[in-house]
Short mmCIF file of C-alpha atoms and ligand atoms in Angstrom, two decimals:
data_model
loop_
_atom_site.label_atom_id
_atom_site.label_comp_id
_atom_site.label_asym_id
_atom_site.label_seq_id
_atom_site.Cartn_x
_atom_site.Cartn_y
_atom_site.Cartn_z
CA MET A 1 -8.69 9.62 19.98
CA SER A 2 -7.72 13.25 19.63
CA LYS A 3 -7.88 16.36 21.79
CA LEU A 4 -11.04 18.43 22.28
CA LYS A 5 -11.96 21.05 19.69
CA LEU A 6 -13.44 24.55 19.83
CA TRP A 7 -16.51 23.21 18.02
CA GLU A 8 -16.95 20.00 20.00
CA GLY A 9 -20.14 21.03 21.88
CA ARG A 10 -22.39 18.98 19.64
CA PHE A 11 -20.14 15.94 19.68
CA SER A 12 -20.43 13.06 22.10
CA LYS A 13 -17.04 11.67 21.28
CA SER A 14 -13.73 12.82 19.84
CA THR A 15 -12.80 12.56 16.20
CA SER A 16 -10.41 9.89 15.01
CA GLN A 17 -6.76 10.82 14.73
CA ILE A 18 -6.52 9.77 11.12
CA PHE A 19 -9.47 12.03 10.33
CA ASP A 20 -7.84 14.90 12.22
CA LEU A 21 -4.81 14.55 10.01
CA PHE A 22 -6.98 14.43 6.91
CA ASN A 23 -9.13 17.36 8.01
CA ALA A 24 -6.32 19.67 9.11
CA SER A 25 -5.10 22.48 6.89
CA ILE A 26 -2.84 24.06 9.49
CA MET A 27 0.33 22.75 7.81
CA THR A 28 -0.61 24.82 4.78
CA ASP A 29 -2.64 27.77 6.01
CA ILE A 30 -0.14 28.66 8.74
CA LYS A 31 1.16 30.94 5.95
CA LEU A 32 -1.95 33.05 6.48
CA PHE A 33 -1.12 33.76 10.14
CA GLU A 34 -0.34 37.44 9.77
CA TYR A 35 -3.32 38.09 7.53
CA ASP A 36 -5.62 36.33 9.98
CA ILE A 37 -4.41 38.55 12.81
CA LEU A 38 -4.83 41.64 10.64
CA GLY A 39 -8.38 40.62 9.75
CA SER A 40 -9.34 39.81 13.33
CA THR A 41 -8.02 43.13 14.53
CA ALA A 42 -10.20 45.04 12.07
CA HIS A 43 -13.17 42.82 12.92
CA VAL A 44 -12.82 43.43 16.64
CA LYS A 45 -12.50 47.20 16.16
CA MET A 46 -15.74 47.09 14.20
CA LEU A 47 -17.49 45.00 16.87
CA ALA A 48 -16.64 47.67 19.45
CA LYS A 49 -17.61 50.55 17.20
CA CYS A 50 -20.99 48.91 16.59
CA ASN A 51 -21.45 48.31 20.35
CA ILE A 52 -21.45 44.55 19.94
CA ILE A 53 -18.56 44.24 22.38
CA LEU A 54 -17.11 46.79 24.81
CA GLU A 55 -14.21 49.10 23.93
CA ASP A 56 -12.16 47.65 26.79
CA GLU A 57 -12.78 44.13 25.57
CA ALA A 58 -11.74 45.08 22.06
CA LYS A 59 -8.54 46.65 23.38
CA LEU A 60 -7.70 43.55 25.36
CA ILE A 61 -8.28 41.31 22.36
CA ILE A 62 -6.34 43.51 19.95
CA ASP A 63 -3.34 43.83 22.28
CA ALA A 64 -3.30 40.07 22.71
CA LEU A 65 -3.55 39.54 18.94
CA TYR A 66 -0.52 41.76 18.36
CA GLN A 67 1.34 39.90 21.07
CA ILE A 68 0.45 36.59 19.47
CA LEU A 69 1.77 37.87 16.15
CA GLU A 70 5.05 38.93 17.77
CA ASP A 71 5.41 35.52 19.33
CA PHE A 72 4.62 33.83 16.05
CA LYS A 73 7.29 35.85 14.28
CA SER A 74 9.88 34.93 16.85
CA GLY A 75 8.97 31.27 16.47
CA LYS A 76 7.35 30.91 19.88
CA ILE A 77 4.03 29.60 18.63
CA LYS A 78 3.92 25.93 17.76
CA TYR A 79 0.91 24.26 16.23
CA GLU A 80 -0.45 20.74 16.48
CA ILE A 81 -2.53 18.88 13.96
CA SER A 82 -5.42 19.01 16.42
CA ASP A 83 -5.45 22.81 16.00
CA GLU A 84 -7.03 22.08 12.63
CA ASP A 85 -6.43 25.40 10.91
CA VAL A 86 -4.77 28.76 11.44
CA HIS A 87 -8.04 30.41 12.50
CA MET A 88 -8.59 27.90 15.32
CA LEU A 89 -4.95 28.08 16.38
CA ILE A 90 -5.10 31.84 16.83
CA GLU A 91 -8.46 31.74 18.61
CA LYS A 92 -7.17 29.03 20.95
CA GLU A 93 -4.06 31.08 21.66
CA LEU A 94 -6.19 34.15 22.35
CA ILE A 95 -8.44 32.34 24.82
CA LYS A 96 -5.40 30.81 26.48
CA ARG A 97 -3.97 34.31 27.04
CA ILE A 98 -6.97 36.47 27.95
CA GLY A 99 -9.60 33.93 28.92
CA GLU A 100 -13.34 34.55 28.53
CA VAL A 101 -13.00 37.81 26.56
CA GLY A 102 -11.06 35.98 23.88
CA LYS A 103 -14.14 33.92 23.14
CA LYS A 104 -15.87 37.04 21.82
CA VAL A 105 -13.59 37.46 18.82
CA HIS A 106 -15.67 35.15 16.66
CA THR A 107 -18.94 37.09 17.16
CA ALA A 108 -20.69 37.84 13.86
CA ARG A 109 -18.08 35.91 11.92
CA SER A 110 -17.51 32.42 10.56
CA ARG A 111 -14.39 30.70 9.39
CA ASN A 112 -16.09 30.66 6.00
CA ASP A 113 -15.79 34.41 5.53
CA GLN A 114 -12.63 34.60 7.63
CA VAL A 115 -10.67 32.31 5.34
CA VAL A 116 -11.76 34.27 2.27
CA LEU A 117 -10.64 37.45 3.98
CA ASP A 118 -7.20 36.00 4.72
CA GLU A 119 -6.82 34.77 1.18
CA ARG A 120 -7.88 38.07 -0.32
CA LEU A 121 -5.36 39.91 1.85
CA PHE A 122 -2.71 37.39 0.87
CA CYS A 123 -3.49 37.58 -2.86
CA ARG A 124 -3.52 41.36 -2.74
CA GLU A 125 -0.03 41.51 -1.28
CA LYS A 126 1.34 38.82 -3.58
CA ASN A 127 -0.22 40.53 -6.55
CA LEU A 128 1.75 43.70 -5.77
CA HIS A 129 4.93 41.74 -5.20
CA LEU A 130 4.54 39.90 -8.51
CA GLN A 131 3.99 43.22 -10.25
CA GLU A 132 7.28 44.45 -8.80
CA LEU A 133 9.13 41.32 -9.95
CA ILE A 134 7.71 41.67 -13.45
CA LYS A 135 8.66 45.32 -13.57
CA MET A 136 12.20 44.38 -12.57
CA LEU A 137 12.35 41.75 -15.32
CA ILE A 138 11.01 44.08 -18.00
CA ASN A 139 13.65 46.57 -16.94
CA THR A 140 16.39 43.93 -17.22
CA ILE A 141 15.16 42.97 -20.69
CA VAL A 142 15.15 46.61 -21.77
CA ASN A 143 18.75 46.97 -20.53
CA LEU A 144 19.80 43.82 -22.36
CA ALA A 145 18.14 45.12 -25.51
CA GLU A 146 19.88 48.49 -25.19
CA GLU A 147 23.30 46.92 -24.60
CA ASN A 148 22.87 44.83 -27.75
CA ILE A 149 20.73 47.24 -29.68
CA ASP A 150 22.20 46.57 -33.15
CA VAL A 151 23.18 42.90 -32.85
CA ILE A 152 21.68 40.95 -35.75
CA MET A 153 20.52 37.34 -35.52
CA PRO A 154 18.43 35.06 -37.68
CA GLY A 155 14.76 35.10 -36.74
CA PHE A 156 12.94 31.77 -36.84
CA THR A 157 9.57 30.42 -37.86
CA HIS A 158 9.01 26.66 -37.50
CA LEU A 159 12.45 26.73 -35.84
CA GLN A 160 13.83 27.25 -39.36
CA LYS A 161 15.78 30.36 -40.22
CA ALA A 162 13.36 32.90 -41.61
CA GLN A 163 14.49 36.53 -41.77
CA PRO A 164 17.20 38.58 -40.10
CA ILE A 165 16.09 40.45 -36.98
CA LEU A 166 17.71 42.48 -34.24
CA PHE A 167 18.46 40.49 -31.08
CA SER A 168 17.06 43.48 -29.19
CA HIS A 169 13.76 43.14 -31.05
CA TYR A 170 13.67 39.42 -30.33
CA ILE A 171 14.24 39.79 -26.59
CA LEU A 172 11.81 42.69 -26.30
CA ALA A 173 9.06 40.34 -27.49
CA TYR A 174 9.23 38.89 -23.98
CA ALA A 175 9.02 42.34 -22.43
CA GLN A 176 5.74 42.82 -24.30
CA MET A 177 4.36 39.52 -22.94
CA LEU A 178 5.37 40.51 -19.44
CA LYS A 179 3.79 43.91 -19.85
CA ARG A 180 0.45 42.21 -20.54
CA ASP A 181 1.04 39.90 -17.58
CA LEU A 182 1.50 42.92 -15.37
CA LEU A 183 -1.66 44.59 -16.68
CA ARG A 184 -3.56 41.34 -16.10
CA LEU A 185 -2.43 41.30 -12.48
CA ARG A 186 -3.65 44.85 -12.08
CA GLN A 187 -7.09 43.81 -13.32
CA ASN A 188 -7.14 40.91 -10.89
CA TYR A 189 -6.24 43.27 -8.09
CA SER A 190 -9.49 45.19 -8.38
CA ILE A 191 -11.57 41.99 -8.27
CA THR A 192 -9.62 40.75 -5.26
CA ASN A 193 -9.71 44.03 -3.40
CA LEU A 194 -13.19 43.64 -1.86
CA SER A 195 -13.89 42.73 1.76
CA PRO A 196 -15.81 39.48 2.30
CA LEU A 197 -16.07 39.82 6.09
CA GLY A 198 -19.58 39.94 7.47
CA SER A 199 -20.86 37.30 5.06
CA ALA A 200 -20.44 34.98 8.05
CA ALA A 201 -21.27 31.30 7.47
CA LEU A 202 -23.29 31.95 4.30
CA ALA A 203 -26.31 34.15 5.05
CA GLY A 204 -24.88 37.24 6.69
CA THR A 205 -25.39 37.95 10.39
CA THR A 206 -28.10 39.03 12.80
CA PHE A 207 -25.74 41.54 14.43
CA ASP A 208 -25.83 45.16 13.33
CA ILE A 209 -22.31 45.16 11.89
CA ASP A 210 -20.57 47.66 9.63
CA ARG A 211 -18.90 45.82 6.78
CA PHE A 212 -17.71 49.05 5.18
CA PHE A 213 -15.83 49.99 8.34
CA VAL A 214 -13.86 46.71 8.17
CA ALA A 215 -13.25 47.22 4.45
CA ASN A 216 -11.93 50.69 5.12
CA GLU A 217 -9.73 49.52 7.99
CA LEU A 218 -8.11 46.92 5.75
CA GLY A 219 -7.74 49.17 2.72
CA PHE A 220 -10.29 47.35 0.58
CA GLU A 221 -11.95 49.23 -2.25
CA SER A 222 -15.39 48.11 -1.07
CA VAL A 223 -17.27 45.01 0.12
CA THR A 224 -18.65 41.96 -1.72
CA GLU A 225 -22.36 42.05 -2.54
CA ASN A 226 -23.72 38.58 -1.84
CA SER A 227 -22.87 36.54 1.26
CA ILE A 228 -23.59 33.18 -0.43
CA ASP A 229 -21.38 34.00 -3.40
CA THR A 230 -18.70 35.35 -1.09
CA VAL A 231 -18.15 32.17 0.91
CA SER A 232 -18.59 29.86 -2.10
CA GLU A 233 -16.49 31.40 -4.83
CA ARG A 234 -12.76 31.37 -5.40
CA ASP A 235 -12.73 33.32 -8.66
CA PHE A 236 -10.08 35.68 -7.34
CA VAL A 237 -7.82 32.71 -6.57
CA LEU A 238 -8.45 31.26 -10.03
CA ASP A 239 -7.68 34.62 -11.62
CA MET A 240 -4.40 34.62 -9.76
CA LEU A 241 -3.67 31.02 -10.78
CA PHE A 242 -4.42 31.83 -14.40
CA SER A 243 -2.20 34.91 -14.33
CA LEU A 244 0.56 32.82 -12.80
CA ALA A 245 0.12 30.09 -15.42
CA MET A 246 0.39 32.70 -18.16
CA ILE A 247 3.55 34.21 -16.64
CA GLN A 248 5.17 30.81 -16.22
CA MET A 249 4.24 29.86 -19.80
CA HIS A 250 6.00 33.00 -21.03
CA LEU A 251 9.06 32.24 -18.91
CA SER A 252 9.04 28.68 -20.16
CA ARG A 253 9.17 29.83 -23.78
CA LEU A 254 12.07 32.13 -22.98
CA ALA A 255 13.76 29.25 -21.15
CA GLU A 256 13.31 26.99 -24.17
CA ASP A 257 14.72 29.61 -26.57
CA PHE A 258 17.75 30.07 -24.38
CA ILE A 259 18.31 26.35 -23.91
CA ILE A 260 18.45 26.09 -27.69
CA PHE A 261 20.56 29.23 -28.18
CA ASN A 262 23.01 28.01 -25.52
CA THR A 263 23.72 24.69 -27.26
CA ASP A 264 27.01 24.02 -28.96
CA GLU A 265 25.14 23.94 -32.27
CA PHE A 266 23.86 27.49 -31.85
CA LYS A 267 26.16 29.25 -29.39
CA PHE A 268 24.12 32.45 -29.75
CA ILE A 269 24.35 33.01 -26.02
CA GLU A 270 26.40 31.63 -23.18
CA LEU A 271 24.79 31.09 -19.81
CA ASP A 272 26.78 32.05 -16.75
CA ASP A 273 28.21 29.17 -14.71
CA SER A 274 26.22 30.32 -11.70
CA PHE A 275 22.96 29.06 -13.23
CA CYS A 276 24.15 25.75 -14.69
CA SER A 277 24.95 22.32 -13.26
CA GLY A 278 27.50 19.68 -14.13
CA SER A 279 27.05 15.99 -14.78
CA SER A 280 27.99 13.27 -12.30
CA ILE A 281 29.55 11.22 -15.09
CA MET A 282 30.41 13.45 -18.04
CA PRO A 283 33.13 15.87 -16.94
CA GLN A 284 32.69 18.23 -19.89
CA LYS A 285 29.05 19.03 -19.20
CA LYS A 286 27.55 22.38 -18.28
CA ASN A 287 23.80 21.93 -18.32
CA PRO A 288 21.17 24.68 -18.36
CA ASP A 289 19.30 23.21 -15.36
CA ALA A 290 17.84 26.48 -14.11
CA LEU A 291 16.12 27.06 -17.44
CA GLU A 292 15.02 23.44 -17.67
CA LEU A 293 13.43 23.70 -14.24
CA ILE A 294 11.58 26.86 -15.19
CA ARG A 295 10.26 25.01 -18.23
CA GLY A 296 9.50 21.88 -16.20
CA LYS A 297 7.79 23.65 -13.33
CA THR A 298 5.29 25.06 -15.80
CA GLY A 299 3.63 21.65 -15.43
CA ARG A 300 2.79 22.19 -11.78
CA VAL A 301 1.70 25.79 -12.33
CA TYR A 302 -0.79 24.64 -14.98
CA ALA A 303 -1.82 21.72 -12.77
CA ASN A 304 -2.64 24.07 -9.91
CA LEU A 305 -5.00 26.04 -12.13
CA ILE A 306 -6.70 22.94 -13.51
CA GLY A 307 -6.74 21.45 -10.01
CA LEU A 308 -8.72 24.27 -8.46
CA LEU A 309 -11.03 24.57 -11.47
CA THR A 310 -11.79 20.90 -10.95
CA VAL A 311 -12.42 21.32 -7.22
CA LEU A 312 -14.98 24.02 -8.00
CA LYS A 313 -16.70 22.18 -10.82
CA GLY A 314 -20.15 21.05 -9.71
CA LEU A 315 -19.62 22.22 -6.12
CA PRO A 316 -23.01 23.05 -4.62
CA LEU A 317 -23.51 26.41 -2.94
CA SER A 318 -22.38 27.55 -0.50
CA TYR A 319 -19.26 26.64 1.51
CA ASN A 320 -18.01 23.04 1.34
CA LYS A 321 -14.82 21.70 2.83
CA ASP A 322 -13.58 20.99 -0.69
CA LEU A 323 -12.70 24.69 -0.78
CA GLN A 324 -9.97 24.14 1.79
CA GLU A 325 -7.97 22.54 -1.02
CA ASP A 326 -7.49 25.89 -2.75
CA LYS A 327 -4.56 27.04 -0.67
CA GLU A 328 -1.98 24.44 -1.67
CA PHE A 329 -2.58 25.26 -5.33
CA LEU A 330 -2.29 28.96 -4.66
CA PHE A 331 0.81 28.87 -2.48
CA ASP A 332 2.63 26.46 -4.76
CA SER A 333 2.02 28.52 -7.89
CA ILE A 334 3.00 31.76 -6.20
CA GLU A 335 6.23 30.35 -4.81
CA THR A 336 7.14 28.72 -8.11
CA VAL A 337 6.48 31.80 -10.23
CA GLU A 338 8.14 34.20 -7.79
CA MET A 339 11.28 32.10 -7.79
CA SER A 340 11.24 31.62 -11.54
CA LEU A 341 10.96 35.38 -12.10
CA VAL A 342 13.90 36.10 -9.81
CA ILE A 343 16.04 33.40 -11.39
CA ILE A 344 15.32 34.31 -14.98
CA ASN A 345 16.12 37.92 -14.13
CA GLU A 346 19.56 36.87 -12.86
CA ILE A 347 20.12 34.66 -15.89
CA LEU A 348 19.44 37.57 -18.22
CA LYS A 349 21.73 39.84 -16.23
CA THR A 350 24.65 37.40 -16.37
CA LEU A 351 24.49 35.80 -19.82
CA LYS A 352 26.84 36.61 -22.69
CA VAL A 353 25.48 37.46 -26.12
CA ASN A 354 27.65 36.00 -28.90
CA LYS A 355 27.30 38.61 -31.60
CA GLU A 356 29.85 36.92 -33.88
CA ASN A 357 28.10 33.55 -33.90
CA MET A 358 24.79 35.20 -34.66
CA ALA A 359 26.43 37.02 -37.59
CA ILE A 360 27.94 33.77 -38.89
CA SER A 361 24.56 32.07 -38.62
CA CYS A 362 22.97 34.85 -40.69
CA LYS A 363 25.21 33.92 -43.60
CA SER A 364 23.45 30.62 -44.25
CA GLY A 365 19.82 29.66 -44.62
CA PHE A 366 18.90 32.28 -47.25
CA ILE A 367 17.37 34.58 -44.66
CA ASN A 368 17.45 37.43 -47.17
CA ALA A 369 15.36 35.55 -49.76
CA THR A 370 12.22 37.55 -48.95
CA ASP A 371 14.21 40.72 -49.52
CA LEU A 372 15.35 39.45 -52.89
CA ALA A 373 11.71 38.88 -53.81
CA ASP A 374 10.86 42.39 -52.53
CA TYR A 375 13.71 43.71 -54.70
CA LEU A 376 12.12 42.14 -57.79
CA VAL A 377 8.86 43.81 -56.85
CA THR A 378 10.64 47.19 -56.86
CA LYS A 379 11.70 46.34 -60.41
CA GLY A 380 8.09 45.83 -61.48
CA VAL A 381 7.68 42.04 -60.99
CA ALA A 382 4.43 40.94 -59.25
CA PHE A 383 5.14 39.52 -55.76
CA ARG A 384 3.77 36.05 -56.57
CA ASP A 385 6.04 35.80 -59.63
CA ALA A 386 8.96 37.21 -57.65
CA HIS A 387 8.39 34.54 -54.99
CA PHE A 388 8.55 31.82 -57.64
CA ILE A 389 11.69 33.23 -59.26
CA VAL A 390 13.52 33.52 -55.93
CA GLY A 391 12.42 29.96 -55.08
CA ASN A 392 14.21 28.85 -58.25
CA ILE A 393 17.27 30.92 -57.40
CA VAL A 394 17.45 29.34 -53.91
CA LYS A 395 17.14 25.87 -55.42
CA TYR A 396 20.02 26.70 -57.78
CA CYS A 397 22.11 27.97 -54.84
CA ILE A 398 21.50 24.81 -52.82
CA GLU A 399 22.53 22.64 -55.78
CA SER A 400 25.67 24.66 -56.39
CA SER A 401 26.49 25.27 -52.70
CA LYS A 402 26.27 29.05 -53.00
CA THR A 403 24.65 31.86 -51.07
CA LEU A 404 22.59 34.63 -52.64
CA GLU A 405 25.52 36.98 -52.11
CA ASP A 406 27.83 34.59 -54.04
CA LEU A 407 25.87 34.69 -57.29
CA SER A 408 27.25 36.77 -60.14
CA LEU A 409 25.05 39.27 -61.94
CA GLU A 410 25.22 37.02 -64.96
CA GLU A 411 23.83 34.10 -62.94
CA TYR A 412 21.08 36.34 -61.56
CA LYS A 413 20.08 37.48 -65.01
CA ARG A 414 19.48 33.89 -66.06
CA PHE A 415 16.55 33.88 -63.61
CA CYS A 416 15.33 37.42 -64.08
CA GLU A 417 16.67 39.90 -66.46
CA LYS A 418 15.51 42.85 -64.44
CA ILE A 419 18.11 42.22 -61.74
CA ARG A 420 20.84 44.90 -61.63
CA GLU A 421 24.06 45.56 -59.72
CA ASP A 422 22.10 47.29 -56.92
CA VAL A 423 20.75 43.86 -55.83
CA TYR A 424 23.84 43.21 -53.69
CA GLN A 425 23.25 46.26 -51.56
CA TYR A 426 19.54 45.41 -51.30
CA ILE A 427 20.09 41.90 -49.90
CA LYS A 428 22.78 42.84 -47.38
CA ILE A 429 21.68 41.54 -43.97
CA GLU A 430 21.93 44.99 -42.29
CA THR A 431 19.88 46.54 -45.08
CA CYS A 432 17.26 43.79 -44.73
CA VAL A 433 16.87 44.55 -41.02
CA ASN A 434 16.80 48.32 -41.27
CA ARG A 435 14.39 48.40 -44.15
CA ARG A 436 11.71 46.90 -41.85
CA LYS A 437 10.62 50.25 -40.51
CA SER A 438 6.95 49.37 -40.23
CA TYR A 439 5.56 50.15 -36.77
CA GLY A 440 6.54 47.29 -34.46
CA GLY A 441 9.06 45.96 -37.00
CA THR A 442 12.70 45.04 -36.45
CA SER A 443 14.49 48.16 -37.81
CA LEU A 444 16.76 49.96 -35.39
CA GLU A 445 14.44 52.95 -35.57
CA SER A 446 11.35 50.87 -34.64
CA VAL A 447 13.14 49.06 -31.85
CA LYS A 448 14.32 52.34 -30.31
CA ARG A 449 10.73 53.56 -30.33
CA GLN A 450 9.63 50.32 -28.71
CA ILE A 451 12.20 50.77 -25.96
CA ASP A 452 11.05 54.35 -25.38
CA ASN A 453 7.45 53.20 -25.08
CA LEU A 454 8.36 50.45 -22.64
CA LYS A 455 10.30 52.91 -20.50
CA LYS A 456 7.32 55.24 -20.49
CA PHE A 457 5.11 52.33 -19.48
CA LEU A 458 7.39 51.41 -16.57
CA LYS A 459 7.45 55.03 -15.40
CA SER A 460 3.67 55.32 -15.61
CA LEU A 461 3.16 52.52 -13.06
N1 LIG B 501 -9.78 25.63 7.00
C1 LIG B 501 -10.97 26.00 6.32
C2 LIG B 501 -10.68 26.34 4.87
O1 LIG B 501 -9.56 26.52 4.57
C3 LIG B 501 -11.61 27.18 6.97
C4 LIG B 501 -13.07 27.23 6.85
C5 LIG B 501 -13.66 26.08 7.56
N2 LIG B 501 -15.06 26.20 7.67
C6 LIG B 501 -15.82 25.24 8.14
N3 LIG B 501 -17.06 25.46 8.27
N4 LIG B 501 -15.33 24.07 8.45
O2 LIG B 501 -11.53 26.39 4.04
#
């Protein structure tokens, strides 16, 4: 049988130890310690301001709370499973230190609104941190693009060579995804930034409290509107989990691209040794483990989102203990995505871009075939006919092991008599790239504009 609890008044015997272990969330929500102290401090100030407790009592409680936080930070506070959760641990510690007065901290409050408060404070801070990490990564991508501004590579569709593109344009695609991720986090922030405190167990409180005072103390934009909704919902956690899933998905695609580009077959990039591992049996191996883990960990980040959605499905209003499960999902996704962002940033900063291999790769695969068709259009052939003619030319090249550049004018004329000497200039890889001046296209001019816009975006934040 376990130790006595703060809520044991109604109980005639202790809970079973195995249940205590099952019921406890302290191993997880200990991460909310600082936020819980912050919330309690604001709550107690409000209680005194509203004459629910005395000023002196509030001072005593607040001083003790700060002291408890200091002790926690220096590792002096140890928890036991019987403490159940972080809220009970701190309240127990408070009562241990200041006695009877400590018991007043929980006036006009429930753990149901308290835990939401802690989580909102936590999500708010993590949201800002994630925004910083994303900003850093966008900046790294912009630098990488600028350093390799005119490097040409084959672009792919269906993982088949398609058309020549600038490497800078390719890598900036990820900066655009991350920009949207950052904007999504900013939207989430406003939904998260509302104070739930004062909703109490589910129905509000009989005390004449001032919820707006607490909100103001804690820097919240305002307060939530419905006490039942407030203790029951975890939309702001789900928003965060979705944003994290989206970020990790983007990182996973980048990881996959780079795993492919780093292979011996491609050699478009070379990963730095510091982010690869060797094999225990094959001495020659240098494996892209960091990228594989980013790709692999996407599984758990998705699972956390689906996990919490499932916990909430069909959950009756208002608070149910099921909701306690939300924190493991949240913490795991945040830690995983934070680490992935930092690691991918380092990978991008240390990798080598193999310009020569990209250029060699551009020579095969007929990546200028669309341009040849466009050329025929400039000579008055309808695009659909031009497409057919170039298809025939490519077939001829494959059969005779030639590239489009290898064909003589005489050979070209067999397919279309309108082809002239100027075709060779038209299908040059550099010309193909720089002719794509359409807004958002791959020409040097468009990419430079894109970089300017991204820099302006980063500055505007
Ligand atoms: N540890 C709980 C949680 O994380 C706190 C709220 C508990 N409320 C309750 N009435 N048992 O959800």
